[in-house]
Amino acid sequence: MKFSHKFNLVKSDKNTRAYQCGSIYAELTKQSPRCLMVKIDRKHNAEEQPKVTEIGAFGFGDITVNVNPDNLIISYYKGDRLLFSDREPLAYNLENEFGEGVFHYISREKSEKVYGLGDKSGYLNKAGKSYTIETTDSMGYDAENSDPLYKHVPFYICENPVGCYGIEYLTSDTAYIDLGREHNNYYKPYKYFRSGGDSLTYFVYFGTKLEILQQHCAIVGGLAFPPKWSFDYCASTMAYTDAPDSYRQMLGFIEQLKKYDLSCRGFYLSSGYTSIGDQRCVFNWNYDKFPDPAEFIRVFRENGIEIIPNIKPAFLVTHPMYKALAEKGLFIKNPDGTPFVTQFWDNLGSYLDFTNPETKEFWKRQVTEKLLNLGITSTWNDNNEFDIKDPDAVAFHGNKSSAIRPELTYLMVESSYEAQMEKYPALRPFLSTRSGGAKIRRYAQTWSGDNYTSFKDLKFCHFIGLTMSLSGFYFYGHDLGGFSGSMPSRELLLRWLQHGVFEPRFTIHSWNDDGTATMPWSYPDIIQSVRKLFAQRARLIPYLYASAYNAVKYEIPMNAPLFLYYDDEKIDENGNTFMVGRDILAACIFDENEEYVEVYLPKADDWYSDGDYFNGGTSLKAHVPADSEAKCFIRAGSVIPVNEAEYGFKTDEKLVLNIYAADSGSFSSELFFDDGESFRYLDGDCALLNICVDCGENEVTVTVTNLGKTDIDYGVKLTDYKKRTMKLKK
């Protein structure tokens, strides 16, 4: 009977509980000591199994899991307090009581906070909001309100007065999550998930917020380790490649770098290089704009700049290759086998079907022959939201394309990655992708997409970035200055750069309304302030790169809100501060005509900044003029590696380990250094410095041990408010 389902326990052991009610089968499985997987199949074909007796308690350390067989209500207790539970009396759409598809309703506390869900707009706490979980090309979006954006991540962390838990739904179909926006008289407060299909699979994670995030990352897969050069300034603009004299403008870019003595290690080459008339045709070099692509790439690489070319997974119907690809059946199809045609870049086009092995091989050949063979080592996988919503559009083996859109993105990026690995097996591939699900992190870094030029969007892109980080996208950034809209003002450009100094991706990119390009030298009268920020970024690269290694090895985010590490009620989650790695607290300004930022320094640590020492628990107003360096505070009891070489177009590296002494006691730090581009570090061909610091009454003793096979040169500098002497042991 609908709304009343009596389940029988049909399997019970130390790691599994299974329940059945007619054709409905549910299984709860311990995936790890802190993770439960729940599967509910509404159309289970097996005959009903006999009842069994429950064997022992079912739980996770301090978490006990209870299952009420009436309508399969699952509850989670931390000690004797309810952490959360399925909504009574019915939590699942067992016989379409709530309509078509799968539903999951769970309890909601009035004071709870919710974080995650990918690149969602607005502030960090998503409680009380509702979101569509799908990907879309949202150029010029409102960073406070627009939804959806570019990522498909049905995962969130919930914190309530009892503790924390995480929920992750295993689906690539379009979904909807309501975190308290909906109310219903017949039920206690709830939040819910809705998607298509007849089966529901989800994970439940337990622990601290950081532990829950790390478990999510373990489920979706590890991070690709970017090469070191990608942490320097990487430029881009639509204006240069859209111009008829693209090559001349690109050469002019190098001359401007030299003129202002600015370093740059990458250039994201926008899609104008593929144009035929006003159409963008992937893998087509426009020889009027670039008469000799190989020579163009050689010139940039000779100047230390890697070209990162834009590639798209759809072919316009006007593309010279379209007919041949259609005849080979490489596109997403209509039911009759013809290519599915949809809107794409001011024309009609068809998306490649990457679930077809022949399509993947075609893509890899094109990436290799048209790009990699010319000396390119990286790819920019763009416009890959696979905006297909027609339920009749089918992929290989008849799968509904609308239900596997993030999978198509994943397979596209995987194909690019494989091509790069096959061409350059000794190099760690560098890929950037705009769209994807959480597991896209296995291959590529990402960014917040086509943002808008305004102070408001600067502020809320800050929160979008941290939300991405809380969803497992550790290597991210923003189009500094804003991509869509007008040229940023002097003040806005500088504020974007101050924030960008601390992001994993440091890229200015634009498509300004008036056709101009936002560049470091857009305002010559502030170029010295810009150069100051670029130099600050260059100094920080050794620390950022070591933090990237920690992200890959230990799943420690490169950027994170303070509350991920500090249980401190005075932290303002909507404030202008964030952690960079584990040891730097950055403070930025997001409002026009403002020069002071409120900073709270968590009480669990003490802090250094600009020669001053602050006790934890201190609140202050930091003065950060727009034309100054970006403001940060260094955690006492840390080691910050920096590059103290003279900054310029051809910056060398002079590595210095800055020791920030604690008041007393001992601490240690592990720092990673390698060639910056290969996989040799996996065999120990790197420097892995273990730095032990003993802070005595009159002396600070620093002992450095290299656990790797590679020797490196470095200096050591002590910062200590007590002015103690330093004793160095190597």
XYZ file of C-alpha atoms in Angstrom:
730
model
C 0.000 0.000 0.000
C 1.308 3.465 -0.865
C 2.715 5.504 2.033
C 2.945 2.270 4.075
C 5.736 -0.178 3.258
C 6.871 -2.939 5.618
C 10.478 -3.957 4.957
C 12.042 -7.209 6.068
C 15.695 -7.601 6.999
C 17.098 -10.130 4.482
C 20.862 -9.762 5.058
C 22.902 -8.878 8.111
C 26.638 -8.967 8.729
C 29.198 -6.618 10.252
C 29.361 -4.421 7.131
C 25.956 -4.784 5.470
C 22.241 -4.572 6.125
C 19.761 -5.352 3.335
C 15.983 -4.898 3.396
C 13.225 -5.898 0.993
C 9.585 -5.046 0.456
C 8.203 -6.697 -2.661
C 10.163 -5.373 -5.635
C 11.866 -2.673 -3.537
C 15.343 -3.615 -2.334
C 17.574 -1.499 -0.079
C 21.145 -2.131 0.996
C 23.300 -0.279 3.530
C 27.051 -0.936 3.244
C 30.003 0.329 5.259
C 32.380 1.749 2.654
C 34.982 2.796 5.214
C 35.200 3.431 8.964
C 33.449 6.784 8.419
C 31.318 6.250 5.284
C 28.003 4.488 4.647
C 26.615 3.736 1.175
C 22.848 3.414 0.764
C 21.283 1.862 -2.352
C 17.553 1.695 -2.998
C 16.281 -0.079 -6.104
C 12.557 0.371 -6.742
C 12.410 -2.281 -9.481
C 14.388 -5.161 -8.082
C 13.774 -8.318 -10.091
C 14.885 -10.953 -7.575
C 12.348 -12.965 -5.616
C 11.689 -11.833 -2.099
C 14.293 -13.256 0.250
C 13.596 -14.847 3.653
C 13.917 -12.739 6.794
C 17.087 -12.965 8.884
C 18.043 -11.950 12.398
C 20.087 -8.776 12.871
C 23.683 -9.472 13.890
C 25.103 -6.923 16.334
C 24.945 -3.147 16.343
C 25.440 -1.229 13.111
C 27.443 1.953 13.345
C 30.614 3.979 12.887
C 32.536 4.619 16.099
C 30.422 7.147 17.983
C 27.704 7.036 15.275
C 24.882 4.492 15.585
C 22.679 3.738 12.570
C 19.076 2.692 13.261
C 16.671 1.417 10.602
C 12.919 1.450 11.133
C 11.444 -1.228 8.813
C 8.240 0.785 8.479
C 8.913 2.778 5.301
C 12.676 2.278 5.767
C 13.438 5.306 7.957
C 17.186 5.530 8.648
C 18.357 7.515 11.699
C 21.873 8.465 12.792
C 22.741 9.062 16.438
C 25.911 10.575 17.828
C 26.002 9.113 21.298
C 22.438 9.441 22.518
C 21.657 12.545 20.418
C 20.052 12.483 16.981
C 22.489 13.763 14.347
C 19.914 13.530 11.542
C 17.402 11.096 10.102
C 15.246 10.318 7.121
C 11.992 12.251 7.211
C 9.064 10.496 8.843
C 6.755 8.935 7.928
C 8.068 8.578 4.354
C 11.487 9.621 3.054
C 11.771 7.821 -0.287
C 9.601 7.802 -3.402
C 8.916 4.087 -3.093
C 5.778 3.858 -5.254
C 5.726 7.283 -6.908
C 4.043 8.859 -3.907
C 5.903 12.078 -4.739
C 5.747 11.807 -8.543
C 8.216 10.475 -11.114
C 11.851 9.819 -10.280
C 13.770 9.301 -7.049
C 13.392 11.442 -3.937
C 15.172 11.528 -0.604
C 13.816 13.615 2.291
C 15.864 14.114 5.458
C 15.527 16.132 8.632
C 16.507 19.781 8.860
C 17.524 21.769 11.913
C 16.686 25.461 12.053
C 20.258 26.377 12.986
C 22.070 24.028 10.619
C 24.599 25.183 8.033
C 25.207 23.608 4.637
C 28.331 23.915 2.457
C 29.346 22.594 -0.944
C 27.408 21.679 -4.131
C 30.144 22.748 -6.546
C 30.256 26.284 -7.949
C 27.043 27.591 -6.441
C 26.454 31.322 -6.174
C 25.871 33.371 -3.027
C 27.410 33.091 0.418
C 29.035 29.917 1.736
C 26.100 28.702 3.831
C 23.480 27.272 1.479
C 20.893 26.411 4.154
C 17.402 27.615 3.283
C 18.204 27.758 -0.449
C 17.370 25.464 -3.355
C 19.524 24.588 -6.349
C 19.432 22.842 -9.698
C 22.267 20.361 -10.074
C 23.277 20.536 -13.717
C 25.735 22.363 -15.942
C 25.078 25.360 -18.151
C 26.976 27.973 -20.153
C 26.198 30.924 -17.878
C 28.284 33.727 -19.361
C 28.034 36.986 -17.427
C 26.210 35.300 -14.544
C 25.231 37.022 -11.294
C 27.656 35.583 -8.737
C 25.207 36.228 -5.914
C 22.063 34.706 -7.418
C 22.489 32.805 -10.708
C 21.830 29.065 -10.756
C 22.885 26.689 -12.185
C 26.471 27.445 -13.195
C 29.103 25.090 -14.641
C 29.539 22.182 -12.226
C 27.456 19.109 -11.381
C 28.205 18.200 -7.750
C 25.354 16.712 -5.648
C 27.474 16.729 -2.478
C 27.204 18.876 0.632
C 28.450 19.109 4.208
C 25.888 19.793 6.923
C 26.704 21.095 10.408
C 24.138 21.252 13.194
C 24.342 21.526 17.013
C 25.043 17.774 17.351
C 27.826 17.479 14.760
C 28.640 17.237 11.077
C 27.729 14.848 8.302
C 28.049 14.800 4.528
C 25.664 13.560 1.851
C 26.707 12.685 -1.695
C 24.235 11.472 -4.308
C 25.654 9.248 -7.022
C 24.031 10.524 -10.205
C 24.977 12.254 -13.437
C 21.368 13.137 -14.217
C 19.965 16.605 -13.684
C 18.903 16.886 -10.051
C 17.342 19.328 -7.632
C 18.299 19.955 -4.009
C 16.115 21.891 -1.575
C 17.868 22.822 1.673
C 14.900 24.292 3.497
C 13.182 26.554 1.030
C 10.123 24.300 0.851
C 7.731 23.830 3.797
C 4.860 21.375 4.167
C 2.254 21.302 6.921
C 2.252 17.492 7.117
C 5.942 17.055 7.863
C 8.537 18.330 10.276
C 11.204 20.616 8.708
C 13.079 18.796 5.968
C 15.440 19.128 3.037
C 15.358 16.905 -0.009
C 16.993 15.616 -3.179
C 15.182 14.791 -6.418
C 16.392 13.245 -9.655
C 15.334 10.908 -12.452
C 15.441 7.117 -12.598
C 14.275 4.191 -10.503
C 17.288 3.641 -8.239
C 18.939 5.874 -5.670
C 22.511 5.595 -4.408
C 24.075 7.954 -1.920
C 26.937 8.138 0.555
C 26.787 9.404 4.124
C 30.045 10.710 5.625
C 30.848 11.315 9.306
C 33.547 13.350 11.058
C 34.725 16.951 11.054
C 34.054 19.180 8.057
C 37.595 18.588 6.799
C 37.327 14.818 7.301
C 34.010 14.738 5.433
C 35.510 16.716 2.548
C 38.483 14.358 2.407
C 36.193 11.313 2.327
C 34.249 12.834 -0.562
C 37.538 13.366 -2.390
C 38.576 9.769 -1.723
C 35.338 8.533 -3.298
C 35.557 10.693 -6.444
C 39.301 10.175 -6.992
C 42.609 11.922 -6.435
C 43.856 15.207 -7.868
C 45.999 15.653 -10.943
C 49.195 17.472 -9.881
C 49.665 20.606 -12.029
C 53.131 21.601 -13.252
C 54.831 24.380 -11.339
C 54.762 26.860 -14.228
C 50.954 26.959 -14.063
C 51.094 28.794 -10.721
C 52.745 31.848 -12.291
C 50.740 34.461 -14.193
C 48.937 32.883 -17.148
C 47.382 35.408 -19.515
C 44.350 35.335 -21.802
C 41.882 37.487 -23.681
C 39.302 36.992 -26.412
C 40.383 40.250 -28.049
C 43.749 39.082 -29.394
C 42.527 35.946 -31.175
C 39.329 37.583 -32.425
C 41.401 40.299 -34.108
C 42.386 39.854 -37.783
C 46.051 40.496 -36.882
C 46.152 37.969 -34.028
C 49.784 36.945 -34.434
C 50.975 40.548 -34.387
C 48.964 41.225 -31.246
C 50.328 38.104 -29.577
C 53.894 39.166 -30.360
C 53.020 42.575 -28.991
C 51.962 40.899 -25.750
C 55.477 39.513 -25.298
C 56.965 42.940 -25.963
C 54.715 44.476 -23.320
C 55.813 41.846 -20.805
C 59.420 42.759 -21.496
C 58.693 46.480 -21.375
C 57.145 46.246 -17.927
C 59.435 43.400 -16.806
C 56.596 41.021 -15.877
C 56.841 37.243 -15.740
C 54.303 35.069 -17.544
C 54.397 31.285 -17.984
C 51.188 30.488 -19.843
C 48.722 31.941 -22.336
C 45.179 30.586 -22.657
C 44.613 30.871 -26.407
C 40.951 31.765 -26.960
C 38.949 30.130 -29.723
C 39.347 32.927 -32.270
C 42.430 31.095 -33.578
C 40.027 28.497 -35.095
C 37.708 30.943 -36.853
C 36.279 30.561 -40.333
C 34.563 33.881 -40.929
C 32.680 34.581 -37.723
C 32.329 30.880 -36.830
C 34.578 29.029 -34.369
C 35.615 25.650 -35.765
C 37.543 23.501 -33.316
C 40.868 22.070 -34.573
C 40.926 24.503 -37.500
C 43.902 26.881 -37.552
C 43.085 30.213 -39.174
C 46.220 30.736 -41.268
C 45.348 34.347 -42.019
C 45.652 35.065 -38.301
C 48.462 32.573 -37.630
C 50.406 31.920 -40.851
C 52.777 29.484 -39.113
C 51.288 28.028 -35.909
C 54.413 25.998 -35.099
C 56.585 29.115 -35.333
C 54.124 31.053 -33.170
C 54.250 28.351 -30.490
C 58.036 28.133 -30.733
C 58.416 31.889 -30.168
C 56.235 31.791 -27.071
C 57.999 28.749 -25.627
C 61.382 30.382 -26.260
C 60.124 33.186 -24.046
C 59.049 30.719 -21.353
C 55.314 30.837 -22.141
C 53.223 27.707 -22.714
C 50.279 28.008 -25.113
C 47.056 26.523 -23.686
C 44.660 26.287 -26.654
C 40.884 26.403 -26.379
C 39.099 23.276 -27.649
C 35.355 22.634 -27.768
C 33.388 19.349 -27.956
C 30.791 20.513 -30.505
C 31.122 20.951 -34.256
C 29.067 23.618 -35.994
C 27.031 22.405 -38.970
C 29.230 24.721 -41.083
C 32.453 23.044 -39.884
C 34.431 21.484 -42.773
C 34.616 18.181 -40.873
C 30.933 18.039 -39.874
C 29.641 15.868 -42.724
C 32.377 13.259 -42.368
C 31.882 13.027 -38.612
C 28.129 12.654 -39.084
C 28.659 9.823 -41.571
C 30.943 8.043 -39.091
C 28.280 8.351 -36.363
C 30.493 10.242 -33.919
C 27.832 12.706 -32.727
C 25.064 12.436 -30.154
C 22.098 11.193 -32.169
C 18.366 11.475 -32.633
C 16.363 8.225 -32.301
C 16.584 7.778 -36.081
C 20.401 7.830 -36.011
C 20.883 11.329 -37.454
C 23.060 13.838 -35.553
C 21.283 15.656 -32.745
C 21.508 19.365 -33.586
C 21.330 22.110 -30.964
C 22.296 25.747 -30.418
C 26.030 26.318 -30.107
C 28.069 29.537 -30.445
C 25.613 31.643 -32.478
C 24.848 28.771 -34.830
C 23.668 25.191 -34.814
C 25.964 22.294 -34.084
C 26.297 18.766 -32.745
C 28.136 17.470 -29.710
C 30.589 14.631 -30.023
C 29.568 11.399 -28.319
C 32.529 10.542 -26.119
C 30.887 7.330 -24.913
C 31.697 5.994 -28.401
C 35.286 4.620 -28.390
C 35.744 5.768 -32.009
C 34.950 9.337 -30.962
C 37.562 9.256 -28.219
C 40.176 8.028 -30.677
C 39.184 10.712 -33.185
C 39.511 13.385 -30.486
C 42.903 12.153 -29.371
C 44.165 12.186 -32.971
C 42.965 15.749 -33.476
C 44.475 16.993 -30.217
C 47.768 15.335 -31.166
C 47.953 16.256 -34.839
C 46.524 19.784 -34.700
C 48.039 20.911 -31.383
C 50.553 18.694 -29.601
C 52.657 17.955 -32.681
C 53.190 21.703 -33.024
C 54.872 21.919 -29.617
C 51.841 22.537 -27.419
C 51.772 20.564 -24.152
C 48.471 21.707 -22.569
C 44.756 21.972 -23.371
C 41.895 24.257 -22.360
C 38.716 22.165 -22.505
C 35.959 24.745 -22.821
C 32.210 25.064 -23.568
C 31.887 21.474 -22.380
C 28.596 21.624 -20.487
C 27.005 19.357 -23.149
C 23.801 21.374 -23.013
C 21.495 18.562 -24.153
C 18.132 18.380 -22.386
C 16.061 16.595 -25.028
C 15.244 13.151 -23.551
C 15.191 11.655 -27.057
C 18.848 12.462 -27.746
C 20.897 9.287 -27.350
C 24.526 8.355 -26.922
C 26.337 5.091 -27.640
C 24.371 1.968 -26.638
C 21.198 4.041 -26.462
C 21.954 5.912 -23.243
C 19.966 9.118 -22.766
C 22.444 11.931 -23.335
C 20.517 14.251 -21.036
C 21.198 11.868 -18.121
C 24.972 11.576 -18.628
C 26.073 15.125 -19.384
C 28.844 15.295 -16.715
C 30.062 11.896 -17.916
C 30.428 13.246 -21.454
C 32.495 16.134 -20.066
C 34.620 13.706 -18.081
C 35.276 11.501 -21.118
C 36.177 14.532 -23.231
C 38.756 15.714 -20.700
C 39.991 12.151 -20.202
C 40.579 11.907 -23.960
C 42.602 15.129 -23.945
C 44.583 13.890 -20.956
C 45.351 10.570 -22.655
C 46.506 12.339 -25.813
C 48.853 14.541 -23.796
C 50.210 11.581 -21.839
C 50.859 9.591 -25.005
C 52.629 12.504 -26.678
C 54.609 13.634 -23.625
C 54.803 10.636 -21.241
C 57.462 12.267 -19.063
C 55.429 15.435 -18.416
C 52.572 15.888 -15.967
C 49.723 17.022 -18.230
C 48.170 20.419 -17.678
C 44.485 20.698 -18.530
C 41.834 23.240 -17.661
C 38.114 22.535 -17.851
C 35.174 24.851 -17.342
C 32.590 22.174 -16.606
C 32.330 18.721 -15.077
C 31.374 16.654 -12.092
C 33.528 16.231 -9.011
C 35.723 13.515 -10.509
C 36.979 15.873 -13.224
C 39.626 16.765 -10.601
C 41.441 13.582 -11.606
C 42.576 15.251 -14.818
C 42.135 19.011 -14.782
C 42.015 22.256 -12.878
C 39.050 24.580 -13.275
C 37.811 28.132 -12.845
C 34.579 29.939 -12.063
C 33.755 30.534 -15.713
C 32.620 33.679 -17.479
C 32.165 36.023 -14.536
C 31.099 39.656 -14.687
C 33.087 42.828 -14.134
C 31.838 44.395 -10.893
C 32.747 44.724 -7.233
C 29.702 42.638 -6.364
C 30.935 39.774 -8.514
C 34.427 40.053 -7.051
C 32.902 39.533 -3.617
C 30.676 36.623 -4.541
C 33.243 34.952 -6.797
C 35.334 34.784 -3.631
C 32.568 32.675 -2.052
C 32.033 30.649 -5.240
C 35.733 29.775 -5.162
C 35.653 28.640 -1.546
C 32.465 26.692 -2.279
C 34.294 24.904 -5.104
C 37.112 24.149 -2.690
C 34.605 22.729 -0.182
C 33.421 20.482 -3.020
C 36.853 19.064 -3.878
C 37.971 21.467 -6.646
C 41.228 22.567 -5.004
C 42.940 23.889 -8.154
C 40.703 26.732 -9.216
C 40.679 30.437 -9.904
C 38.694 33.260 -11.450
C 39.007 35.445 -14.512
C 40.706 38.287 -12.663
C 39.224 41.660 -13.484
C 36.040 40.026 -14.748
C 35.420 38.331 -18.100
C 32.131 39.823 -19.313
C 31.149 43.490 -19.199
C 33.244 46.616 -19.364
C 36.912 47.166 -18.673
C 37.391 47.075 -14.881
C 38.257 50.340 -13.170
C 41.742 50.808 -11.814
C 40.564 50.077 -8.299
C 38.592 46.978 -9.290
C 41.486 45.535 -11.282
C 43.854 45.979 -8.350
C 41.372 44.445 -5.902
C 40.941 41.442 -8.198
C 44.710 41.028 -8.400
C 45.112 41.286 -4.621
C 42.695 38.392 -4.272
C 44.228 36.497 -7.173
C 47.678 36.568 -5.570
C 46.428 33.818 -3.241
C 44.402 31.710 -5.704
C 45.835 28.541 -7.271
C 45.138 29.968 -10.770
C 46.449 33.504 -11.428
C 44.888 34.562 -14.730
C 43.518 37.796 -16.167
C 40.956 36.994 -18.883
C 38.386 39.201 -20.577
C 35.870 39.682 -23.346
C 35.094 43.354 -22.799
C 32.047 44.970 -24.363
C 34.143 47.512 -26.247
C 36.588 44.959 -27.670
C 39.470 45.975 -25.416
C 41.623 43.471 -23.555
C 42.104 43.656 -19.792
C 45.856 43.394 -19.320
C 48.322 44.189 -16.520
C 49.200 47.395 -18.381
C 45.617 48.474 -19.166
C 46.254 51.515 -16.947
C 49.902 52.616 -17.307
C 49.563 54.955 -14.325
C 49.056 51.990 -11.950
C 51.528 49.585 -13.557
C 53.923 49.820 -10.615
C 51.140 48.703 -8.264
C 50.306 45.857 -10.631
C 53.950 44.869 -10.846
C 54.175 44.879 -7.048
C 51.358 42.321 -6.912
C 52.887 40.185 -9.659
C 56.159 40.173 -7.739
C 54.340 39.175 -4.564
C 52.755 36.280 -6.443
C 56.146 35.171 -7.754
C 57.599 35.209 -4.224
C 54.786 32.959 -3.030
C 55.054 30.318 -5.774
C 57.302 27.942 -3.758
C 54.729 28.002 -0.944
C 51.797 27.620 -3.333
C 53.497 24.730 -5.106
C 54.292 22.984 -1.816
C 50.636 23.534 -0.848
C 49.588 21.977 -4.153
C 51.609 18.901 -3.255
C 49.834 18.770 0.110
C 46.517 19.006 -1.712
C 47.437 16.064 -3.919
C 48.943 13.902 -1.175
C 46.896 14.833 1.889
C 43.723 16.455 0.454
C 44.436 19.766 2.202
C 42.737 22.513 0.148
C 44.870 25.313 -1.260
C 42.154 27.841 -0.360
C 39.594 27.265 2.378
C 37.343 29.147 4.793
C 38.802 29.491 8.279
C 36.118 27.283 9.810
C 37.490 24.233 7.992
C 40.422 24.231 10.445
C 39.236 26.269 13.424
C 36.292 25.561 15.695
C 35.959 29.165 16.788
C 32.555 30.808 17.229
C 33.986 34.263 16.450
C 34.880 33.370 12.864
C 32.693 35.234 10.375
C 32.044 32.814 7.521
C 30.889 35.746 5.368
C 34.029 37.743 6.062
C 36.810 38.724 3.705
C 39.446 36.331 5.037
C 40.443 32.824 3.972
C 43.235 30.321 4.406
C 45.920 29.845 1.770
C 47.395 26.418 2.303
C 47.471 25.716 6.008
C 49.716 28.546 7.200
C 48.664 31.821 5.530
C 45.521 33.783 6.324
C 44.652 36.241 3.546
C 42.511 39.358 4.008
C 41.001 41.091 0.970
C 38.735 44.045 0.212
C 35.699 43.571 -2.032
C 33.986 46.966 -1.721
C 34.610 50.080 -3.767
C 36.253 53.059 -2.042
C 37.123 50.994 1.030
C 40.640 50.667 2.486
C 40.110 48.767 5.737
C 39.147 45.161 6.242
C 37.906 43.513 9.435
C 40.160 40.612 10.412
C 39.651 38.039 13.131
C 42.658 35.831 13.901
C 41.546 32.411 15.206
C 42.409 31.857 18.836
C 44.044 28.430 18.366
C 47.141 30.037 16.795
C 49.221 33.205 17.018
C 50.054 35.234 13.921
C 52.688 37.399 12.240
C 52.122 40.193 9.709
C 54.537 42.827 8.417
C 56.821 42.480 11.433
C 53.998 42.558 13.994
C 52.945 39.689 16.234
C 49.315 39.033 17.170
C 47.853 36.666 19.722
C 45.115 34.358 18.549
C 41.631 35.666 19.254
C 42.582 39.199 18.177
C 40.194 41.300 16.093
C 41.610 44.213 14.108
C 41.098 46.504 11.155
C 43.808 46.032 8.555
C 44.680 48.909 6.255
C 44.898 47.613 2.670
C 45.090 50.396 0.069
C 44.241 49.327 -3.472
C 47.778 50.114 -4.634
C 49.489 48.038 -1.924
C 50.577 44.419 -1.775
C 47.911 41.907 -0.815
C 47.485 41.540 2.942
C 48.159 38.308 4.795
C 48.965 36.898 8.228
C 51.369 34.004 8.819
C 50.643 31.339 11.387
C 53.227 31.237 14.192
C 54.839 27.810 14.187
C 55.106 27.501 10.420
C 57.696 27.499 7.645
C 56.956 29.487 4.489
C 59.198 28.848 1.451
C 59.512 31.903 -0.795
C 61.417 32.989 -3.876
C 63.583 35.983 -2.992
C 65.202 36.371 -6.413
C 64.847 39.745 -8.083
C 61.509 39.779 -9.879
C 61.229 40.290 -13.621
C 60.420 38.829 -17.036
C 63.115 36.197 -16.586
C 62.760 35.549 -12.859
C 65.159 32.991 -11.396
C 64.538 31.201 -8.118
C 66.358 31.963 -4.897
C 64.687 29.727 -2.328
C 64.485 30.907 1.272
C 62.750 29.054 4.095
C 61.118 31.610 6.366
C 60.757 30.248 9.898
C 57.959 31.904 11.874
C 58.808 31.067 15.450
C 56.264 30.009 18.019
C 56.255 31.542 21.489
C 57.689 28.311 22.915
C 57.813 24.562 22.322
C 58.522 22.673 19.117
C 56.886 22.277 15.723
C 57.694 20.638 12.409
C 56.910 21.237 8.777
C 57.245 19.209 5.575
C 58.051 21.021 2.330
C 58.126 19.582 -1.178
C 60.298 20.624 -4.138
C 60.950 18.859 -7.447
C 61.612 19.627 -11.115
C 58.098 21.039 -11.348
C 56.957 19.053 -14.360
C 57.647 15.310 -14.258
C 56.416 12.235 -12.402
C 59.877 11.481 -11.018
C 58.868 12.684 -7.568
C 56.814 9.487 -7.256
C 60.110 7.569 -7.166
C 61.584 9.897 -4.568
C 63.420 12.080 -7.096
C 62.560 15.274 -5.249
C 63.482 17.231 -2.159
C 61.180 16.538 0.766
C 62.420 18.698 3.601
C 61.458 17.795 7.128
C 62.014 20.919 9.208
C 61.958 20.601 12.989
C 61.994 23.822 15.002
C 62.624 24.009 18.738
C 61.722 27.392 20.240
C 63.791 27.703 23.389
C 64.021 30.584 25.803
C 66.994 32.279 24.109
C 67.526 30.313 20.920
C 65.505 28.829 18.061
C 67.055 25.621 16.758
C 66.169 24.651 13.192
C 66.979 21.135 11.972
C 66.471 20.388 8.268
C 66.463 16.802 6.971
C 65.975 15.984 3.302
C 63.950 12.786 2.947
C 64.130 12.883 -0.855
C 66.863 11.982 -3.332
C 67.398 15.489 -4.738
C 69.588 18.126 -3.126
C 68.501 21.758 -3.392
C 70.018 25.089 -2.452
C 68.150 27.247 0.019
C 68.617 29.874 2.665
C 66.947 30.017 6.069
C 65.574 33.148 7.699
C 64.046 33.501 11.164
C 61.100 35.739 11.982
C 60.684 35.916 15.754
C 59.029 38.625 17.778
C 61.240 37.625 20.743
C 64.385 38.346 18.707
C 66.036 35.041 19.656
C 69.122 33.814 17.827
C 68.828 30.967 15.317
C 70.891 27.785 15.288
C 70.707 25.854 12.012
C 71.406 22.133 11.680
C 71.424 20.404 8.288
